[in-house]
XYZ file of C-alpha atoms in Angstrom:
470
model
C -24.306 -107.301 -25.738
C -22.820 -110.677 -24.837
C -20.826 -110.671 -28.065
C -19.432 -107.228 -27.218
C -18.384 -108.451 -23.754
C -16.616 -111.466 -25.265
C -14.832 -109.202 -27.730
C -13.657 -106.913 -24.935
C -12.420 -109.877 -22.915
C -10.528 -111.209 -25.925
C -8.881 -107.820 -26.425
C -7.899 -107.697 -22.756
C -6.422 -111.220 -22.902
C -4.475 -110.324 -26.048
C -3.136 -107.187 -24.375
C -2.059 -109.160 -21.294
C -0.254 -111.716 -23.475
C 1.423 -108.896 -25.363
C 2.582 -107.242 -22.149
C 3.974 -110.524 -20.845
C 5.974 -110.928 -24.025
C 7.860 -107.671 -23.472
C 11.449 -108.247 -22.453
C 12.234 -104.660 -21.473
C 10.663 -101.369 -20.454
C 11.687 -99.906 -23.810
C 9.592 -102.465 -25.688
C 6.633 -101.686 -23.464
C 7.020 -97.927 -24.047
C 7.241 -98.421 -27.796
C 4.015 -100.419 -27.708
C 2.103 -97.568 -26.010
C 1.165 -95.118 -28.747
C 0.809 -91.372 -28.268
C -2.559 -91.631 -29.976
C -3.813 -94.030 -27.291
C -2.527 -91.783 -24.504
C -4.141 -88.788 -26.184
C -7.528 -90.504 -26.375
C -7.348 -91.542 -22.720
C -6.353 -88.009 -21.712
C -9.250 -86.582 -23.732
C -11.697 -88.964 -22.044
C -10.435 -88.043 -18.543
C -10.537 -84.311 -19.328
C -14.149 -84.595 -20.494
C -15.071 -86.441 -17.296
C -13.618 -83.625 -15.187
C -15.419 -80.977 -17.242
C -18.718 -82.821 -16.658
C -18.231 -83.222 -12.895
C -20.417 -80.183 -11.954
C -23.398 -81.764 -13.735
C -22.633 -85.124 -12.104
C -22.713 -83.469 -8.674
C -26.039 -81.830 -9.488
C -27.544 -85.216 -10.407
C -26.244 -86.833 -7.198
C -27.655 -83.971 -5.149
C -31.164 -84.771 -6.405
C -31.179 -87.975 -4.317
C -29.983 -86.476 -1.039
C -32.147 -86.043 2.056
C -33.382 -82.527 2.899
C -35.529 -83.194 5.922
C -33.171 -81.698 8.490
C -32.130 -78.113 9.140
C -28.516 -79.269 8.707
C -29.180 -81.262 5.522
C -27.691 -78.636 3.234
C -24.436 -78.605 5.181
C -24.213 -82.415 5.261
C -25.053 -82.694 1.562
C -22.453 -80.076 0.676
C -19.826 -81.948 2.693
C -20.616 -85.227 0.916
C -20.462 -83.577 -2.510
C -17.161 -81.952 -1.574
C -15.672 -85.325 -0.657
C -16.924 -86.927 -3.870
C -15.506 -84.119 -6.006
C -12.154 -84.278 -4.215
C -11.901 -88.041 -4.727
C -12.745 -87.646 -8.425
C -10.160 -84.872 -8.733
C -7.507 -87.058 -7.110
C -8.266 -90.121 -9.211
C -8.291 -88.225 -12.505
C -5.197 -86.264 -11.499
C -3.228 -89.352 -10.517
C -4.274 -91.187 -13.686
C -3.079 -88.119 -15.566
C 0.167 -88.315 -13.616
C 0.689 -91.912 -14.776
C 0.147 -90.779 -18.370
C 2.581 -87.906 -17.772
C 5.262 -90.277 -16.464
C 4.827 -92.510 -19.510
C 5.214 -89.459 -21.749
C 8.381 -88.454 -19.889
C 9.870 -91.941 -20.271
C 8.990 -92.027 -23.981
C 10.552 -88.571 -24.337
C 13.801 -89.762 -22.727
C 13.807 -92.783 -25.029
C 13.353 -90.592 -28.109
C 16.170 -88.359 -26.918
C 18.435 -91.389 -26.682
C 17.386 -92.892 -30.035
C 17.717 -89.576 -31.886
C 20.971 -88.616 -30.114
C 19.538 -85.259 -29.032
C 22.152 -83.213 -27.115
C 21.284 -82.695 -23.451
C 21.453 -78.904 -23.812
C 18.973 -78.966 -26.707
C 16.654 -81.310 -24.851
C 16.664 -79.199 -21.676
C 16.082 -75.986 -23.632
C 13.075 -77.440 -25.455
C 11.561 -78.753 -22.208
C 12.468 -75.873 -19.916
C 8.899 -75.054 -18.878
C 8.215 -78.657 -17.950
C 11.510 -78.983 -16.072
C 10.823 -75.802 -14.084
C 7.312 -76.935 -13.173
C 8.616 -80.343 -12.047
C 11.311 -78.546 -10.067
C 8.654 -76.365 -8.441
C 6.677 -79.466 -7.498
C 9.802 -80.991 -5.971
C 10.725 -77.806 -4.126
C 7.197 -77.401 -2.730
C 7.547 -80.972 -1.400
C 10.771 -80.024 0.411
C 9.202 -76.798 1.706
C 6.287 -78.822 3.074
C 8.675 -81.098 4.988
C 10.083 -77.993 6.722
C 6.648 -76.602 7.630
C 5.369 -76.480 11.200
C 2.318 -78.569 10.313
C 3.408 -81.210 7.815
C 0.018 -82.905 7.805
C -1.644 -79.634 6.778
C 0.974 -79.081 4.073
C 0.336 -82.446 2.441
C -3.418 -82.799 2.860
C -4.555 -79.169 3.014
C -7.495 -77.826 4.981
C -10.912 -79.495 5.023
C -12.275 -76.534 3.085
C -9.659 -75.929 0.389
C -8.138 -79.428 0.098
C -5.159 -77.750 -1.557
C -2.142 -79.469 -0.011
C 0.886 -80.949 -1.767
C -0.994 -84.126 -2.673
C -3.404 -81.935 -4.606
C -0.415 -80.211 -6.231
C 0.687 -83.673 -7.343
C -2.745 -84.299 -8.845
C -2.663 -80.877 -10.562
C 0.501 -81.947 -12.361
C -1.509 -84.866 -13.719
C -4.121 -82.472 -15.100
C -1.323 -80.539 -16.802
C -0.228 -83.846 -18.316
C -3.751 -84.532 -19.581
C -3.759 -81.263 -21.487
C -0.229 -81.900 -22.675
C -1.133 -85.121 -24.496
C -4.479 -84.178 -26.092
C -2.987 -83.814 -29.564
C -5.977 -83.705 -31.885
C -7.601 -80.356 -32.603
C -11.066 -81.914 -32.747
C -10.570 -83.284 -29.227
C -9.382 -79.895 -28.020
C -12.377 -78.130 -29.563
C -14.666 -80.785 -28.085
C -13.273 -80.158 -24.597
C -13.891 -76.425 -25.032
C -17.405 -76.992 -26.341
C -18.442 -79.304 -23.465
C -16.774 -76.954 -20.969
C -18.794 -74.007 -22.302
C -22.058 -76.004 -22.322
C -21.620 -76.999 -18.671
C -20.602 -73.441 -17.750
C -23.670 -72.053 -19.530
C -26.003 -74.389 -17.624
C -24.470 -73.267 -14.328
C -24.651 -69.619 -15.421
C -28.358 -69.868 -16.285
C -29.083 -71.429 -12.901
C -27.063 -68.679 -11.213
C -29.098 -66.031 -13.049
C -32.394 -67.769 -12.214
C -31.311 -68.008 -8.568
C -34.479 -69.788 -7.464
C -34.403 -70.918 -3.799
C -35.970 -74.295 -4.597
C -33.432 -75.064 -7.333
C -30.591 -73.890 -5.111
C -31.776 -76.259 -2.390
C -32.273 -79.214 -4.738
C -28.844 -78.872 -6.338
C -27.055 -77.809 -3.115
C -26.068 -74.475 -4.655
C -24.422 -71.679 -2.708
C -25.571 -68.106 -3.267
C -24.158 -66.756 -6.548
C -21.768 -69.724 -6.600
C -23.765 -72.763 -7.852
C -21.592 -75.878 -7.276
C -18.732 -73.800 -5.869
C -18.514 -72.654 -2.238
C -17.739 -68.996 -2.788
C -18.704 -66.399 -5.446
C -15.008 -65.748 -6.072
C -14.438 -69.401 -6.918
C -17.356 -69.345 -9.330
C -15.746 -66.230 -10.768
C -12.441 -68.035 -11.417
C -14.376 -70.759 -13.208
C -16.355 -68.250 -15.285
C -13.142 -66.556 -16.446
C -12.054 -69.783 -18.125
C -15.525 -70.548 -19.503
C -16.097 -67.043 -20.899
C -12.750 -66.950 -22.684
C -13.364 -70.446 -24.096
C -16.756 -69.270 -25.353
C -15.092 -66.226 -26.922
C -12.846 -68.460 -28.995
C -15.723 -70.692 -30.119
C -17.682 -67.613 -31.200
C -14.726 -66.292 -33.189
C -13.740 -69.458 -35.065
C -17.250 -70.729 -35.761
C -17.617 -71.249 -39.510
C -21.166 -72.584 -39.343
C -24.456 -70.922 -40.210
C -25.416 -67.426 -39.096
C -27.825 -68.946 -36.565
C -25.020 -70.966 -34.912
C -22.857 -67.841 -34.749
C -25.725 -65.963 -33.115
C -26.131 -68.782 -30.584
C -22.400 -68.699 -29.777
C -22.548 -64.947 -29.185
C -25.713 -65.357 -27.119
C -23.963 -67.975 -24.962
C -21.054 -65.578 -24.477
C -23.482 -62.831 -23.404
C -25.203 -65.173 -20.910
C -21.848 -66.075 -19.376
C -20.923 -62.401 -19.023
C -24.311 -61.696 -17.405
C -23.563 -64.468 -14.906
C -20.111 -63.029 -14.193
C -21.564 -59.612 -13.411
C -24.385 -61.121 -11.357
C -21.746 -63.174 -9.531
C -20.250 -59.872 -8.367
C -16.553 -60.838 -8.210
C -14.586 -57.863 -9.497
C -11.222 -59.648 -9.820
C -12.550 -62.145 -12.395
C -14.274 -59.276 -14.229
C -10.940 -57.437 -14.492
C -9.318 -60.695 -15.635
C -11.780 -61.152 -18.512
C -11.388 -57.491 -19.523
C -7.588 -57.741 -19.649
C -7.699 -61.095 -21.467
C -10.045 -59.739 -24.157
C -7.761 -56.754 -24.714
C -4.870 -59.225 -24.991
C -6.924 -61.212 -27.522
C -7.451 -58.153 -29.724
C -3.781 -57.145 -29.561
C -2.486 -60.649 -30.332
C -4.979 -61.067 -33.163
C -3.919 -57.745 -34.664
C -0.254 -58.763 -34.456
C -0.533 -62.384 -35.611
C -3.899 -62.903 -37.323
C -5.262 -59.689 -38.813
C -7.646 -61.722 -40.962
C -9.596 -62.609 -37.794
C -9.601 -59.102 -36.336
C -13.151 -58.114 -37.318
C -14.633 -61.308 -35.843
C -12.526 -60.911 -32.701
C -13.488 -57.273 -32.066
C -17.161 -58.277 -31.891
C -16.421 -60.191 -28.671
C -15.066 -57.360 -26.460
C -17.710 -55.033 -27.953
C -20.416 -57.469 -26.830
C -18.713 -57.813 -23.448
C -18.794 -54.079 -22.788
C -22.356 -53.717 -24.139
C -23.574 -56.342 -21.666
C -21.577 -54.639 -18.923
C -23.101 -51.241 -19.780
C -26.669 -52.568 -19.805
C -26.214 -54.474 -16.541
C -24.526 -51.493 -14.947
C -27.615 -49.346 -15.582
C -29.497 -51.630 -13.213
C -26.916 -52.903 -10.714
C -24.287 -50.121 -10.757
C -21.793 -52.994 -10.425
C -18.957 -51.418 -12.372
C -19.510 -47.947 -10.915
C -19.434 -49.248 -7.335
C -16.372 -51.420 -7.875
C -14.487 -48.700 -9.758
C -15.256 -46.239 -6.963
C -14.026 -48.685 -4.326
C -10.889 -49.381 -6.368
C -10.149 -45.678 -6.772
C -10.675 -45.087 -3.057
C -8.459 -48.039 -2.165
C -5.614 -46.896 -4.428
C -5.881 -43.428 -2.903
C -5.653 -44.860 0.613
C -2.585 -46.919 -0.345
C -0.834 -43.909 -1.891
C -1.597 -41.791 1.178
C -0.692 -44.754 3.423
C -3.517 -43.837 5.780
C -5.274 -46.035 8.337
C -7.711 -47.347 5.717
C -4.980 -48.588 3.354
C -5.101 -52.136 4.745
C -8.748 -52.527 3.789
C -8.125 -51.642 0.130
C -9.280 -54.294 -2.317
C -11.670 -55.857 0.221
C -8.773 -56.181 2.654
C -6.378 -57.650 0.115
C -3.744 -54.952 0.562
C -3.265 -55.915 4.207
C -3.138 -59.602 3.271
C -0.571 -58.926 0.551
C 1.742 -56.770 2.648
C 1.700 -59.223 5.541
C 2.354 -62.175 3.223
C 5.293 -60.377 1.651
C 6.640 -59.923 5.163
C 6.117 -63.638 5.837
C 8.016 -64.426 2.636
C 10.946 -62.264 3.755
C 10.933 -63.940 7.168
C 11.359 -67.390 5.587
C 12.828 -66.721 2.134
C 14.215 -70.209 1.511
C 11.490 -72.734 2.340
C 8.621 -70.419 3.220
C 5.967 -71.408 5.743
C 4.961 -74.543 3.859
C 1.768 -75.114 1.918
C -1.387 -74.074 3.845
C 0.574 -72.922 6.909
C -0.160 -69.209 6.789
C -3.296 -69.120 8.937
C -1.430 -69.125 12.241
C 0.936 -66.418 11.008
C -2.050 -64.265 10.030
C -3.787 -64.896 13.371
C -0.697 -63.664 15.209
C -1.142 -60.404 13.284
C -4.803 -60.221 14.242
C -6.070 -61.287 10.799
C -8.627 -64.091 10.430
C -7.501 -65.384 7.044
C -5.394 -68.265 5.744
C -4.476 -66.981 2.269
C -3.134 -63.697 0.807
C -5.749 -63.829 -1.995
C -2.958 -63.606 -4.553
C -1.656 -66.911 -5.895
C 1.802 -65.554 -6.701
C 2.348 -64.124 -3.227
C 0.804 -67.326 -1.862
C 3.418 -69.407 -3.690
C 6.219 -67.195 -2.359
C 4.983 -67.279 1.242
C 4.341 -71.032 1.112
C 7.457 -72.234 -0.718
C 9.898 -69.346 -0.335
C 11.662 -67.240 -2.935
C 13.080 -70.292 -4.706
C 9.621 -71.771 -5.218
C 8.309 -68.436 -6.488
C 11.232 -68.022 -8.884
C 10.718 -71.521 -10.306
C 6.993 -70.953 -10.824
C 7.280 -67.463 -12.303
C 10.196 -68.530 -14.529
C 8.084 -71.350 -15.987
C 5.316 -68.858 -16.756
C 7.758 -66.342 -18.246
C 9.263 -68.927 -20.621
C 5.755 -70.117 -21.510
C 4.979 -66.599 -22.740
C 8.375 -66.016 -24.344
C 7.820 -69.079 -26.519
C 4.383 -67.758 -27.438
C 5.694 -64.370 -28.532
C 8.243 -66.135 -30.732
C 5.625 -67.961 -32.783
C 5.329 -67.015 -36.415
C 2.211 -65.990 -38.316
C 1.660 -69.526 -39.592
C 0.592 -70.759 -36.160
C -3.045 -71.437 -35.363
C -5.539 -69.061 -33.827
C -6.091 -71.920 -31.395
C -2.707 -71.179 -29.801
C -3.628 -67.529 -29.346
C -6.890 -68.648 -27.752
C -5.268 -70.792 -25.098
C -2.816 -68.078 -24.178
C -5.765 -65.709 -23.827
C -7.434 -68.231 -21.500
C -4.393 -68.723 -19.269
C -3.760 -64.951 -19.305
C -7.272 -64.473 -17.938
C -6.587 -66.993 -15.207
C -3.242 -65.433 -14.259
C -4.856 -61.996 -13.919
C -7.641 -63.549 -11.860
C -5.019 -65.372 -9.763
C -3.494 -62.009 -8.884
C -6.636 -61.399 -6.797
C -7.629 -64.958 -5.921
C -6.793 -68.351 -4.475
C -6.052 -71.778 -5.828
C -8.723 -74.374 -5.021
C -8.917 -78.114 -5.557
C -11.965 -77.757 -7.818
C -10.891 -74.768 -9.961
C -7.124 -75.148 -10.413
C -7.432 -78.429 -12.408
C -9.310 -76.615 -15.208
C -6.480 -74.113 -15.483
C -3.837 -76.854 -15.441
C -5.548 -78.637 -18.344
C -5.564 -75.403 -20.354
C -1.969 -74.658 -19.428
C -0.956 -78.138 -20.590
C -2.883 -77.659 -23.839
C -1.230 -74.308 -24.505
C 2.228 -75.805 -23.959
C 1.488 -78.827 -26.151
C 0.194 -76.645 -28.991
C 3.358 -74.569 -28.844
C 5.531 -77.669 -29.095
C 3.493 -79.448 -31.740
C 5.325 -79.781 -35.050
C 2.119 -80.744 -36.810
C 0.320 -77.477 -36.181
C -0.884 -76.152 -39.506
C -2.293 -72.603 -39.482
């Protein structure tokens, strides 16, 4: 052990001497390898994926003697998770800035025309522009403090947006396929553990781990649903590409089934719709680009709908939700007095938020500044429960255009890929498609959005990688 410590100290001293010898920033950038950045990014991504288990372990040592213990414990865990999210996000942001500087240097060394450079980095430029615009919009908000720090519950202010960009950067620099697959595998394992505990739903376990009803380490079933969308679609990919023994394939499919059971038990219909749409997208994209995988892929949505059918015999989940959806659409078409309550009240939230967006089309209300506007309309909510409308109402039409344009180009590049590209690329676009559909009915949160940003960064990096060999 002592020898290992001495070796580490020697390496640190050598690195410090090397850094001191640099005469310019360019020399320093050249010394930092992409491989090193990729390994650091992989390590940070794994840490974030494991955070739910870390919180469960911490919860074991908390006091439960008071009636208010659960609330106090939940608050402490929330603070810890937020601090971890910030630290990982900001470390990711440092890595992202290094990548940007190295990219500029390569542009200069290779004499890449500005037009070519901008075109090849258009998604990244638009996302950075959106981050900058949301900063300006926050400065024009009525409550600047709220815009930057967010509410105590959501912790989703501009400073969190800044951290989210770091998570995008983490995904962007994880270059090795084995690291990517490892992230997916650990993510699915953690999600499966949470799903099993959700299905068990034992009061003692819920108390010990500070679990919310049908939410585990998340504070709302919908938030758990957003998380499960990403986990389920990751598990779908692992089940499809697994080239191991028949037993391992069976286990992968069993894990997928458990996750779907948890999603249905969770009861959030928006995430269920998101998974359904994403799996249809998976089949279509596989048929277009990778017909050789079609048979393996079809087994996944078949299993999904079998589990749904069996669960529906007992819970009537799908029947009840489909009935409510049909009734809500009918009320909206008729524009009757019940139209506002369609989609669990989402229609009223959406229409009012669209009005808010039209009232302040340039800068919007600022991040997290919609609650007062809703209260003035007699609505006790702070979000439209639609991330796209949320972006428009918070940052104005310009912010919405920047964000949607980045997404549109992300997909345009995907549809341009040739048959030679990996199934892994298709997988990540299926995952982010699931999240985008889910986002159409949901909210961003400081503990769910980072997972999506990592996957979005991975999907973009895979598209840009010249070493992808499919």
